[in-house]
Amino acid sequence: MTNKHALLVIFLSAITYYLFGYTTPRTDFNKVFTYYSLLFIGFGLLYKFSNLSIKWLIVGGILFRLVILLAIPNLSDDFYRFLWDGRALLNGINPYLILPKNNPELISNGIELYKGMGSMNGSHFTCYPPLNQFAFSIPAIISENGIFISTIVMRLTLIIADIISLYFGLKILDNLNIDKRKILLYFINPFIIIEITGNLHYEGMMIAFLSASIYYLLQNKNHLSASLWACSVSIKLIPLLFIPLLYKKLGFKNLFIYGAIVLGINVILFTPFLSQDLVNNFMSSIELYFQNFEFNASIYYVVREIGFWIKGYNIIGLVGKTTPFIIIGITILISLFRKNNQTETLLTSMLFLIISYYLLASVVHPWYIAIPLFLCIFTNYTFPVLWSFTIILSYSAYKNHNYKENLWLVFLEYVIVFVYFVFEAYKTKTNAETKHSKLPY
């Protein structure tokens, strides 16, 4: 593809981002799917066939984000809760202790924010860690009343987070002698631009801290790495899952110190919010998430159907209590039996672990895929890139206000990804065996 054609693709993609961000409600699934597919075609053309330098494609990625800078998120209403928590914190109210449902008038525009987030979101206590709460308060500092200005501020912080992930992602790729162009699988991926920049999900900020942490881990700056890892955990809890995988790379003593730093920093960050009800409220929201909510699941839906056949009712409560122990078991096995002292293997282990977690989960919102997508660029696997496209099928649930999932589309989403994963696993194994057979003895 010539540079002129590549620039035309960037221009047409920018127009499509505009149409997606400003004119497409999530209830119009046909429109959502059509624009998303067009954006992925453009993404594929730019990544696979463009002769433009990586710098120009990065500029294109920034342009795409700026196109939707002024848009109100159209696929998710979570940002209303983010604004609620941030304004509560700025007004000296502990966000872990109040329910928007019971206290809509406590903060500026509180009633409007509660209506925006919906009764389900507003009827449970917040489950976002402290550093995320501080990030939520940034828009409130700039604009305590307006929603439009606040969303712009949130979006700018998340664009900065993506640029940080880009910076450290390039450094990690350079450290591993992997083609730097692979960072584009994340940075110009329509999924990231729409879910992080567009829909204002803070997985992007979590990944920014985690990318920096991984880079400094490779530089053997363990204390700095642990501090940044702690910040990542304090945005979203999910990076806690990966810490045991560092056992073979760090050794038991250094892993203990590393974990202690992560835990200690998070305790300090929680300190301003401490109260008798904090733990109960925070844990009740997490328990509610694991044992009550269902969306876009895979293995869980199969288990649920088996439960209906055997028990005659939804066994989500039992599955929710059992799944954490299965994940712990998988984590221990991957930590002990894979060669995680090697960086490439460690990053692949992180990818496998998070994928295992999501396959067993009862809730897999689209934006969750951001972290396996980022991790895969440092491995031999690209199936999360395919998943970042098929995940759009989950939005078919929003075609009506009953949020009824089309399980055939969910099935299609996962079958496509699973078949491609099997293909990649076989290919990786074959390549490894071929490489081993050519070694001199």
Short mmCIF file of C-alpha atoms in Angstrom, two decimals:
data_model
loop_
_atom_site.label_atom_id
_atom_site.label_comp_id
_atom_site.label_asym_id
_atom_site.label_seq_id
_atom_site.Cartn_x
_atom_site.Cartn_y
_atom_site.Cartn_z
CA MET A 1 0.00 0.00 0.00
CA THR A 2 1.44 3.37 -0.99
CA ASN A 3 1.71 6.21 1.50
CA LYS A 4 -1.05 8.07 -0.36
CA HIS A 5 -3.40 5.10 0.04
CA ALA A 6 -2.45 4.70 3.71
CA LEU A 7 -3.22 8.36 4.38
CA LEU A 8 -6.57 7.88 2.66
CA VAL A 9 -7.32 4.93 4.99
CA ILE A 10 -6.43 7.10 8.00
CA PHE A 11 -8.73 9.86 6.73
CA LEU A 12 -11.64 7.47 6.11
CA SER A 13 -11.06 5.82 9.49
CA ALA A 14 -11.17 9.23 11.19
CA ILE A 15 -14.54 9.89 9.55
CA THR A 16 -15.78 6.48 10.73
CA TYR A 17 -14.61 7.20 14.28
CA TYR A 18 -16.59 10.43 14.13
CA LEU A 19 -19.72 8.64 12.96
CA PHE A 20 -19.25 5.92 15.57
CA GLY A 21 -18.60 8.29 18.45
CA TYR A 22 -21.20 10.97 17.77
CA THR A 23 -24.06 9.30 15.88
CA THR A 24 -24.24 5.67 17.01
CA PRO A 25 -26.28 4.60 20.06
CA ARG A 26 -25.51 1.17 21.47
CA THR A 27 -29.13 0.12 20.91
CA ASP A 28 -28.50 0.25 17.14
CA PHE A 29 -26.37 -2.90 17.00
CA ASN A 30 -26.37 -3.10 13.20
CA LYS A 31 -24.81 0.35 13.03
CA VAL A 32 -22.38 -0.44 15.86
CA PHE A 33 -21.22 -3.64 14.17
CA THR A 34 -20.95 -2.06 10.71
CA TYR A 35 -18.81 0.90 11.80
CA TYR A 36 -16.69 -1.31 14.08
CA SER A 37 -16.05 -3.73 11.21
CA LEU A 38 -15.06 -0.87 8.90
CA LEU A 39 -12.64 0.42 11.53
CA PHE A 40 -11.07 -3.02 11.86
CA ILE A 41 -10.65 -3.30 8.10
CA GLY A 42 -8.83 0.03 8.18
CA PHE A 43 -6.76 -1.12 11.15
CA GLY A 44 -5.78 -4.33 9.33
CA LEU A 45 -4.81 -2.44 6.18
CA LEU A 46 -2.67 0.02 8.13
CA TYR A 47 -0.94 -2.65 10.20
CA LYS A 48 -0.34 -5.31 7.55
CA PHE A 49 0.02 -3.41 4.28
CA SER A 50 0.96 0.19 5.01
CA ASN A 51 4.43 1.48 4.18
CA LEU A 52 4.01 4.41 6.55
CA SER A 53 6.58 4.56 9.33
CA ILE A 54 5.55 3.56 12.83
CA LYS A 55 5.79 7.23 13.87
CA TRP A 56 3.17 8.27 11.33
CA LEU A 57 0.86 5.42 12.35
CA ILE A 58 1.22 6.48 15.98
CA VAL A 59 0.25 9.99 14.95
CA GLY A 60 -2.76 8.43 13.26
CA GLY A 61 -3.66 6.66 16.51
CA ILE A 62 -3.53 9.95 18.40
CA LEU A 63 -5.65 11.60 15.70
CA PHE A 64 -8.32 8.90 16.03
CA ARG A 65 -8.49 9.55 19.77
CA LEU A 66 -8.79 13.30 19.31
CA VAL A 67 -11.63 12.86 16.81
CA ILE A 68 -13.85 11.49 19.61
CA LEU A 69 -12.53 13.86 22.29
CA LEU A 70 -15.83 15.74 22.58
CA ALA A 71 -18.16 12.73 22.39
CA ILE A 72 -20.26 11.53 25.32
CA PRO A 73 -19.58 7.77 25.75
CA ASN A 74 -22.15 5.86 23.71
CA LEU A 75 -21.52 2.20 24.60
CA SER A 76 -21.23 2.40 28.38
CA ASP A 77 -22.77 4.42 31.21
CA ASP A 78 -20.08 3.54 33.78
CA PHE A 79 -18.53 6.99 33.45
CA TYR A 80 -21.48 8.49 35.33
CA ARG A 81 -20.48 6.40 38.36
CA PHE A 82 -16.86 7.48 37.92
CA LEU A 83 -17.95 11.11 37.99
CA TRP A 84 -20.14 10.46 41.03
CA ASP A 85 -17.28 8.89 43.01
CA GLY A 86 -14.84 11.62 41.98
CA ARG A 87 -17.16 14.46 42.97
CA ALA A 88 -18.02 12.74 46.24
CA LEU A 89 -14.31 12.45 47.08
CA LEU A 90 -13.64 16.09 46.17
CA ASN A 91 -16.47 17.14 48.50
CA GLY A 92 -14.97 15.24 51.41
CA ILE A 93 -17.44 12.33 51.17
CA ASN A 94 -16.06 8.80 51.42
CA PRO A 95 -17.27 7.13 48.18
CA TYR A 96 -17.00 3.69 49.78
CA LEU A 97 -19.68 4.53 52.34
CA ILE A 98 -22.53 5.97 50.26
CA LEU A 99 -24.99 4.63 47.72
CA PRO A 100 -25.96 6.97 44.87
CA LYS A 101 -29.42 5.43 45.03
CA ASN A 102 -29.96 6.63 48.59
CA ASN A 103 -28.06 9.92 48.34
CA PRO A 104 -28.49 11.38 44.84
CA GLU A 105 -28.60 14.97 46.09
CA LEU A 106 -25.35 14.86 48.10
CA ILE A 107 -23.18 16.02 45.22
CA SER A 108 -23.48 18.49 42.37
CA ASN A 109 -25.63 17.10 39.54
CA GLY A 110 -26.00 13.95 41.64
CA ILE A 111 -29.54 13.19 40.48
CA GLU A 112 -28.51 13.49 36.83
CA LEU A 113 -25.48 11.26 37.40
CA TYR A 114 -27.59 8.65 39.19
CA LYS A 115 -30.08 8.57 36.33
CA GLY A 116 -27.18 8.21 33.89
CA MET A 117 -25.50 5.32 35.70
CA GLY A 118 -28.76 3.42 36.17
CA SER A 119 -30.34 1.85 39.22
CA MET A 120 -28.21 -1.31 39.04
CA ASN A 121 -24.92 0.61 39.16
CA GLY A 122 -26.25 3.10 41.70
CA SER A 123 -27.59 0.49 44.11
CA HIS A 124 -24.27 -1.08 45.11
CA PHE A 125 -21.19 0.32 46.83
CA THR A 126 -18.23 1.32 44.72
CA CYS A 127 -15.60 -1.35 44.10
CA TYR A 128 -12.93 0.85 42.49
CA PRO A 129 -9.59 0.97 44.39
CA PRO A 130 -8.16 4.20 45.90
CA LEU A 131 -5.88 5.40 43.11
CA ASN A 132 -8.75 4.99 40.70
CA GLN A 133 -10.88 7.13 43.02
CA PHE A 134 -8.22 9.84 42.97
CA ALA A 135 -8.20 9.64 39.15
CA PHE A 136 -11.99 10.05 39.17
CA SER A 137 -11.57 13.25 41.17
CA ILE A 138 -9.40 14.94 38.51
CA PRO A 139 -12.40 15.89 36.31
CA ALA A 140 -14.19 17.19 39.41
CA ILE A 141 -11.28 19.54 40.14
CA ILE A 142 -11.60 21.05 36.65
CA SER A 143 -15.40 21.05 36.47
CA GLU A 144 -17.51 20.26 39.52
CA ASN A 145 -20.85 20.64 37.74
CA GLY A 146 -20.66 19.96 34.01
CA ILE A 147 -20.69 16.46 32.54
CA PHE A 148 -19.38 17.51 29.11
CA ILE A 149 -16.19 19.16 30.40
CA SER A 150 -15.63 16.32 32.87
CA THR A 151 -15.74 13.68 30.14
CA ILE A 152 -13.19 15.65 28.11
CA VAL A 153 -10.84 15.79 31.11
CA MET A 154 -11.29 12.07 31.76
CA ARG A 155 -10.60 11.33 28.11
CA LEU A 156 -7.40 13.41 28.11
CA THR A 157 -6.07 11.54 31.16
CA LEU A 158 -6.76 8.22 29.44
CA ILE A 159 -5.11 9.37 26.21
CA ILE A 160 -2.03 10.25 28.27
CA ALA A 161 -2.23 6.78 29.85
CA ASP A 162 -2.28 5.17 26.40
CA ILE A 163 0.77 7.20 25.38
CA ILE A 164 2.58 5.99 28.51
CA SER A 165 1.67 2.39 27.60
CA LEU A 166 2.97 3.08 24.10
CA TYR A 167 6.26 4.44 25.46
CA PHE A 168 6.99 1.55 27.79
CA GLY A 169 5.56 -1.01 25.39
CA LEU A 170 8.12 0.08 22.80
CA LYS A 171 10.88 -0.19 25.41
CA ILE A 172 9.79 -3.72 26.36
CA LEU A 173 9.67 -4.77 22.70
CA ASP A 174 13.16 -3.34 22.20
CA ASN A 175 14.40 -5.19 25.28
CA LEU A 176 13.01 -8.47 23.91
CA ASN A 177 14.26 -7.81 20.35
CA ILE A 178 10.71 -7.97 19.00
CA ASP A 179 9.54 -5.86 16.07
CA LYS A 180 8.42 -2.51 17.52
CA ARG A 181 5.62 -2.37 14.97
CA LYS A 182 3.71 -4.87 17.15
CA ILE A 183 2.84 -2.05 19.55
CA LEU A 184 0.38 -0.90 16.87
CA LEU A 185 -1.74 -3.99 17.60
CA TYR A 186 -2.59 -2.11 20.79
CA PHE A 187 -2.21 1.57 20.03
CA ILE A 188 -4.17 1.83 16.76
CA ASN A 189 -6.56 -1.02 17.53
CA PRO A 190 -10.16 0.30 17.24
CA PHE A 191 -11.09 -1.70 20.34
CA ILE A 192 -8.66 0.28 22.53
CA ILE A 193 -9.60 3.61 20.97
CA ILE A 194 -13.32 2.98 21.47
CA GLU A 195 -13.32 1.23 24.85
CA ILE A 196 -10.57 3.19 26.61
CA THR A 197 -10.66 6.64 25.00
CA GLY A 198 -14.26 6.54 23.84
CA ASN A 199 -16.05 4.79 26.70
CA LEU A 200 -13.69 6.03 29.44
CA HIS A 201 -12.65 2.74 31.00
CA TYR A 202 -9.64 2.91 33.30
CA GLU A 203 -8.11 -0.37 32.16
CA GLY A 204 -5.96 1.95 30.06
CA MET A 205 -4.53 3.61 33.17
CA MET A 206 -4.00 0.23 34.83
CA ILE A 207 -2.03 -0.93 31.78
CA ALA A 208 0.05 2.26 31.78
CA PHE A 209 1.30 1.53 35.31
CA LEU A 210 1.70 -2.18 34.56
CA SER A 211 3.71 -1.54 31.39
CA ALA A 212 6.11 0.70 33.30
CA SER A 213 6.33 -1.90 36.07
CA ILE A 214 7.17 -4.71 33.64
CA TYR A 215 9.85 -2.60 31.97
CA TYR A 216 11.59 -1.80 35.26
CA LEU A 217 11.27 -5.45 36.28
CA LEU A 218 13.27 -6.34 33.16
CA GLN A 219 15.83 -3.73 34.24
CA ASN A 220 16.10 -5.47 37.65
CA LYS A 221 14.79 -2.35 39.40
CA ASN A 222 12.52 -4.44 41.57
CA HIS A 223 11.51 -1.83 44.14
CA LEU A 224 10.47 0.69 41.50
CA SER A 225 8.72 -2.06 39.58
CA ALA A 226 6.81 -3.15 42.69
CA SER A 227 5.76 0.43 43.43
CA LEU A 228 4.36 0.84 39.92
CA TRP A 229 2.71 -2.58 40.11
CA ALA A 230 1.02 -1.42 43.32
CA CYS A 231 -0.31 1.63 41.48
CA SER A 232 -1.67 -0.62 38.75
CA VAL A 233 -3.44 -2.75 41.39
CA SER A 234 -4.84 0.42 42.94
CA ILE A 235 -6.49 1.26 39.61
CA LYS A 236 -7.86 -2.25 38.98
CA LEU A 237 -7.28 -5.26 41.23
CA ILE A 238 -6.60 -7.70 38.39
CA PRO A 239 -2.74 -7.35 38.32
CA LEU A 240 -2.69 -8.97 41.78
CA LEU A 241 -3.32 -12.21 39.94
CA PHE A 242 0.07 -12.07 38.22
CA ILE A 243 2.33 -11.58 41.25
CA PRO A 244 2.83 -15.32 42.05
CA LEU A 245 4.10 -15.79 38.47
CA LEU A 246 7.20 -13.76 39.43
CA TYR A 247 8.39 -16.52 41.78
CA LYS A 248 10.97 -18.10 39.45
CA LYS A 249 12.21 -14.75 38.17
CA LEU A 250 12.67 -13.16 41.59
CA GLY A 251 13.10 -16.08 43.97
CA PHE A 252 11.15 -16.51 47.18
CA LYS A 253 12.88 -13.79 49.23
CA ASN A 254 12.67 -11.09 46.55
CA LEU A 255 9.11 -12.09 45.68
CA PHE A 256 8.15 -11.70 49.35
CA ILE A 257 9.67 -8.18 49.39
CA TYR A 258 8.03 -7.36 46.05
CA GLY A 259 4.63 -8.50 47.30
CA ALA A 260 5.10 -6.64 50.58
CA ILE A 261 5.75 -3.39 48.69
CA VAL A 262 2.63 -3.91 46.55
CA LEU A 263 0.53 -4.69 49.62
CA GLY A 264 2.04 -1.91 51.72
CA ILE A 265 1.45 0.82 49.15
CA ASN A 266 -2.15 -0.29 48.68
CA VAL A 267 -2.73 -0.24 52.43
CA ILE A 268 -1.36 3.31 52.55
CA LEU A 269 -3.61 4.34 49.64
CA PHE A 270 -6.65 2.88 51.40
CA THR A 271 -5.80 4.66 54.67
CA PRO A 272 -7.68 7.93 53.93
CA PHE A 273 -10.85 5.89 53.40
CA LEU A 274 -10.58 3.63 56.44
CA SER A 275 -13.73 3.09 58.47
CA GLN A 276 -15.58 0.21 60.08
CA ASP A 277 -17.81 -0.20 57.03
CA LEU A 278 -15.13 0.11 54.34
CA VAL A 279 -14.17 -3.58 54.19
CA ASN A 280 -17.76 -4.79 54.39
CA ASN A 281 -18.97 -2.46 51.64
CA PHE A 282 -16.00 -3.06 49.35
CA MET A 283 -16.14 -6.84 49.72
CA SER A 284 -19.92 -6.93 49.34
CA SER A 285 -19.59 -5.29 45.92
CA ILE A 286 -16.91 -7.78 44.86
CA GLU A 287 -19.01 -10.69 46.15
CA LEU A 288 -22.03 -9.31 44.28
CA TYR A 289 -19.95 -9.18 41.11
CA PHE A 290 -18.84 -12.82 41.36
CA GLN A 291 -22.10 -14.34 42.55
CA ASN A 292 -24.88 -12.31 40.94
CA PHE A 293 -23.83 -10.82 37.61
CA GLU A 294 -23.71 -12.60 34.24
CA PHE A 295 -22.57 -11.21 30.91
CA ASN A 296 -20.71 -12.52 27.86
CA ALA A 297 -19.36 -15.59 29.65
CA SER A 298 -18.04 -18.74 27.97
CA ILE A 299 -17.30 -21.81 30.12
CA TYR A 300 -19.49 -20.41 32.87
CA TYR A 301 -22.56 -20.47 30.60
CA VAL A 302 -21.93 -24.15 29.84
CA VAL A 303 -21.61 -24.91 33.55
CA ARG A 304 -24.76 -22.89 34.23
CA GLU A 305 -26.74 -24.97 31.73
CA ILE A 306 -25.47 -28.17 33.30
CA GLY A 307 -26.57 -26.77 36.64
CA PHE A 308 -30.07 -26.14 35.28
CA TRP A 309 -30.27 -29.74 34.08
CA ILE A 310 -29.07 -31.21 37.38
CA LYS A 311 -30.30 -28.75 40.02
CA GLY A 312 -33.17 -27.07 38.21
CA TYR A 313 -31.98 -23.55 39.06
CA ASN A 314 -29.16 -21.07 38.40
CA ILE A 315 -26.07 -22.20 40.34
CA ILE A 316 -24.19 -18.90 39.97
CA GLY A 317 -23.76 -18.63 43.75
CA LEU A 318 -22.01 -22.01 43.94
CA VAL A 319 -19.90 -21.35 40.84
CA GLY A 320 -18.94 -17.90 42.16
CA LYS A 321 -17.61 -19.44 45.36
CA THR A 322 -15.74 -22.22 43.53
CA THR A 323 -14.13 -20.29 40.68
CA PRO A 324 -11.58 -18.38 42.84
CA PHE A 325 -10.15 -21.67 44.10
CA ILE A 326 -9.82 -22.99 40.54
CA ILE A 327 -8.01 -19.79 39.52
CA ILE A 328 -5.70 -20.11 42.54
CA GLY A 329 -4.91 -23.67 41.46
CA ILE A 330 -4.17 -22.61 37.89
CA THR A 331 -1.98 -19.76 39.17
CA ILE A 332 0.06 -22.14 41.35
CA LEU A 333 0.55 -24.59 38.48
CA ILE A 334 1.67 -21.89 36.05
CA SER A 335 3.95 -20.37 38.70
CA LEU A 336 5.67 -23.65 39.52
CA PHE A 337 5.83 -25.56 36.24
CA ARG A 338 6.57 -22.93 33.59
CA LYS A 339 9.99 -21.36 33.02
CA ASN A 340 8.91 -17.92 34.15
CA ASN A 341 12.50 -16.89 34.87
CA GLN A 342 12.63 -16.28 31.10
CA THR A 343 10.92 -12.99 30.25
CA GLU A 344 9.12 -14.23 27.13
CA THR A 345 7.73 -17.21 29.05
CA LEU A 346 6.69 -14.98 31.96
CA LEU A 347 4.70 -12.67 29.70
CA THR A 348 3.11 -15.65 27.94
CA SER A 349 2.21 -17.10 31.35
CA MET A 350 0.55 -13.81 32.30
CA LEU A 351 -1.44 -13.97 29.07
CA PHE A 352 -2.52 -17.58 29.68
CA LEU A 353 -3.50 -16.85 33.28
CA ILE A 354 -5.68 -13.84 32.48
CA ILE A 355 -7.32 -15.74 29.62
CA SER A 356 -8.04 -18.66 31.98
CA TYR A 357 -9.57 -16.24 34.45
CA TYR A 358 -11.84 -14.66 31.84
CA LEU A 359 -12.89 -18.02 30.38
CA LEU A 360 -14.12 -19.09 33.82
CA ALA A 361 -15.66 -15.73 34.76
CA SER A 362 -19.41 -15.10 34.77
CA VAL A 363 -18.86 -11.53 33.55
CA VAL A 364 -16.57 -10.53 30.67
CA HIS A 365 -17.27 -6.95 29.69
CA PRO A 366 -15.63 -5.91 26.41
CA TRP A 367 -13.09 -3.55 28.00
CA TYR A 368 -11.66 -6.41 30.07
CA ILE A 369 -9.89 -7.65 26.94
CA ALA A 370 -7.51 -4.68 27.02
CA ILE A 371 -4.98 -6.41 29.26
CA PRO A 372 -4.63 -9.69 27.30
CA LEU A 373 -4.46 -7.58 24.14
CA PHE A 374 -1.54 -5.61 25.56
CA LEU A 375 0.26 -8.71 26.87
CA CYS A 376 -0.03 -10.61 23.60
CA ILE A 377 2.19 -8.16 21.70
CA PHE A 378 5.17 -9.53 23.65
CA THR A 379 4.35 -13.17 22.84
CA ASN A 380 3.89 -15.48 19.84
CA TYR A 381 0.11 -15.22 20.19
CA THR A 382 -2.25 -12.77 18.53
CA PHE A 383 -5.64 -14.37 19.24
CA PRO A 384 -6.55 -11.51 21.65
CA VAL A 385 -6.39 -9.20 18.60
CA LEU A 386 -9.07 -11.34 16.97
CA TRP A 387 -11.01 -11.35 20.24
CA SER A 388 -10.86 -7.55 20.31
CA PHE A 389 -12.95 -7.70 17.14
CA THR A 390 -15.39 -10.51 17.98
CA ILE A 391 -16.06 -8.98 21.43
CA ILE A 392 -18.27 -6.42 19.68
CA LEU A 393 -20.86 -9.20 19.28
CA SER A 394 -21.55 -8.92 23.02
CA TYR A 395 -23.10 -5.50 22.41
CA SER A 396 -26.02 -7.22 20.71
CA ALA A 397 -27.41 -7.53 24.25
CA TYR A 398 -28.15 -3.80 24.24
CA LYS A 399 -30.47 -3.90 21.24
CA ASN A 400 -33.34 -3.52 23.70
CA HIS A 401 -33.67 -2.20 27.24
CA ASN A 402 -34.06 -5.72 28.67
CA TYR A 403 -30.36 -6.36 27.95
CA LYS A 404 -31.10 -9.86 26.66
CA GLU A 405 -28.03 -11.63 25.30
CA ASN A 406 -28.04 -13.51 22.01
CA LEU A 407 -26.24 -16.65 23.14
CA TRP A 408 -25.67 -17.76 19.55
CA LEU A 409 -23.60 -14.62 18.98
CA VAL A 410 -21.76 -15.18 22.27
CA PHE A 411 -21.05 -18.75 21.11
CA LEU A 412 -19.78 -17.45 17.76
CA GLU A 413 -17.56 -14.89 19.50
CA TYR A 414 -15.76 -17.52 21.55
CA VAL A 415 -15.64 -20.31 18.94
CA ILE A 416 -13.83 -18.08 16.45
CA VAL A 417 -11.27 -17.05 19.07
CA PHE A 418 -10.82 -20.59 20.42
CA VAL A 419 -10.24 -22.10 16.97
CA TYR A 420 -7.63 -19.45 16.19
CA PHE A 421 -5.97 -19.99 19.57
CA VAL A 422 -5.67 -23.73 18.88
CA PHE A 423 -4.16 -22.92 15.50
CA GLU A 424 -1.62 -20.53 17.05
CA ALA A 425 -0.76 -22.96 19.85
CA TYR A 426 -0.11 -25.73 17.31
CA LYS A 427 1.94 -23.38 15.14
CA THR A 428 4.00 -22.19 18.13
CA LYS A 429 4.64 -25.76 19.26
CA THR A 430 5.65 -26.84 15.75
CA ASN A 431 8.03 -23.90 15.36
CA ALA A 432 9.60 -24.64 18.75
CA GLU A 433 10.13 -28.31 17.83
CA THR A 434 11.64 -27.34 14.46
CA LYS A 435 13.99 -24.87 16.13
CA HIS A 436 15.00 -27.47 18.74
CA SER A 437 15.70 -30.12 16.05
CA LYS A 438 18.12 -27.74 14.32
CA LEU A 439 20.21 -27.16 17.42
CA PRO A 440 23.71 -28.72 17.26
CA TYR A 441 24.43 -31.54 19.68
#
